[in-house]
Coordinates of C-alpha atoms in Angstrom, one line a residue:
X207 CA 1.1 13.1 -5.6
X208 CA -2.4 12.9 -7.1
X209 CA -2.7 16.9 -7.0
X210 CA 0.8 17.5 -8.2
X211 CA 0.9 15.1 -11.0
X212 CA -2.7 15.9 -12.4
X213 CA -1.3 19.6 -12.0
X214 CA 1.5 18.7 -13.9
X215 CA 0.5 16.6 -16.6
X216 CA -3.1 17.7 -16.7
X217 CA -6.5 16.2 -14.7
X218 CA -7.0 13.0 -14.1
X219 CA -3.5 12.0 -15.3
X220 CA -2.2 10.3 -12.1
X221 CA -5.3 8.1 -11.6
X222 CA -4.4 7.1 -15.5
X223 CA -0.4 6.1 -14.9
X224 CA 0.5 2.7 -15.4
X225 CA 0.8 1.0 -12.4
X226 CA 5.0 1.0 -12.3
X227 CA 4.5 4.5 -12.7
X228 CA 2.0 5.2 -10.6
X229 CA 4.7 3.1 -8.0
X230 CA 7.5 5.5 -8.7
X231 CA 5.8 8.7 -8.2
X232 CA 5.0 7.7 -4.7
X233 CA 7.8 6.4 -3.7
X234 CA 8.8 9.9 -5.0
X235 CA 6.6 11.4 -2.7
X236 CA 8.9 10.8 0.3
X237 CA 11.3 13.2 -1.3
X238 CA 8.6 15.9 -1.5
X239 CA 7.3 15.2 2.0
X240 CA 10.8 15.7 3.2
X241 CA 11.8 18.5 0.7
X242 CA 9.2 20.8 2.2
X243 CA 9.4 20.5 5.7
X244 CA 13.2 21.1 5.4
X245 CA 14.4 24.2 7.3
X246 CA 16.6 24.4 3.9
X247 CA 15.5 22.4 1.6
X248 CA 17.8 23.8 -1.6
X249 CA 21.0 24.7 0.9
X250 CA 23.9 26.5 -1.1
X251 CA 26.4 23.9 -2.4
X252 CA 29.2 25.7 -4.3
X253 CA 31.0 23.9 -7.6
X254 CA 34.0 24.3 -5.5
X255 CA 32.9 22.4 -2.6
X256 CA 31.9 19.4 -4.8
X257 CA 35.4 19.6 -6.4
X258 CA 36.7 18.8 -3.2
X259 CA 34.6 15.7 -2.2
X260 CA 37.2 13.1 -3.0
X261 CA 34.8 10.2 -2.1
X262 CA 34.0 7.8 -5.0
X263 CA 30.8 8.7 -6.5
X264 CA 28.7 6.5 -9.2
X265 CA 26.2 8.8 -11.4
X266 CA 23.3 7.1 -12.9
X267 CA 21.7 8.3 -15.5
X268 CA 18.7 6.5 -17.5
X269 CA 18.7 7.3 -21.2
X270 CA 15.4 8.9 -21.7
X271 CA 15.9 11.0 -18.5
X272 CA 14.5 14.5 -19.2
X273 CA 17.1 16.8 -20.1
X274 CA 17.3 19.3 -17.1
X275 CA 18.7 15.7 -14.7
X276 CA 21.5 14.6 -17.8
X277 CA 22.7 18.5 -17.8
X278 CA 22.5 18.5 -13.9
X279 CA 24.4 14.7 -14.2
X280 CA 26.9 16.1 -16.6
X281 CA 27.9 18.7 -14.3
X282 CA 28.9 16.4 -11.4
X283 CA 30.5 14.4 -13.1
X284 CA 32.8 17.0 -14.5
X285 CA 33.3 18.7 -11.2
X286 CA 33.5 15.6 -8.9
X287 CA 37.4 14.1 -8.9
X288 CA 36.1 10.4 -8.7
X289 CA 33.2 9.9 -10.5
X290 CA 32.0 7.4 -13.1
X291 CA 28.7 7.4 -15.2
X292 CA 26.7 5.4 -16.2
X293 CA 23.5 5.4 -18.5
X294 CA 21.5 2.7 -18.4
X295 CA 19.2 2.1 -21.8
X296 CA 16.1 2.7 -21.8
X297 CA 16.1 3.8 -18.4
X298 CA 14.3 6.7 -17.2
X299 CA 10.9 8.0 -17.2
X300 CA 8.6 8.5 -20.3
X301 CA 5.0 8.9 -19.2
X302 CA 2.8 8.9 -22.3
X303 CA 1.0 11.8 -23.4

């Protein structure tokens, strides 16, 4: 997580996170881990397969989640028959510059 955040945000930047967020990148890390030693890591999910999930589905979204995620969010929840939103304030990341 080191390597990808200080590529990311610039050297030394991870070993400077606050400590919560410092916490949540490497819980992140699992994801990665697991995201790259998929056989198909990105498989091909169509909009109309998720029109047809008719399981109820909860979408979270913080309210300073980067913009790419609420777009992403937005999109499910039009598509997906039974799902709700909700945005939590002040939720999301915000790593300082």
């Amino acid at each position: 997580m080191r390597i990808m955040v200080d590529g990311v945000m610039g050297k030394g930047r991870f070993d400077n996170l606050p400590p919560e967020a410092r916490a949540a990148a490497m819980q992140n890390s699992r994801f990665f881990k697991a995201n790259t030693l998929s056989s198909d890591p990105f498989p091909n999910l169509s909009k109309d397969k998720v029109r047809r999930l008719r399981i109820p589905t909860l979408i979270i979204t913080g309210e300073n989640t980067i913009k790419i995620h609420k777009l992403v969010n937005e999109e499910l929840a039009r598509l997906l028959p039974k799902a709700e939103q909700a945005i939590i304030p002040k939720g999301g990341t915000r790593f300082a510059a």
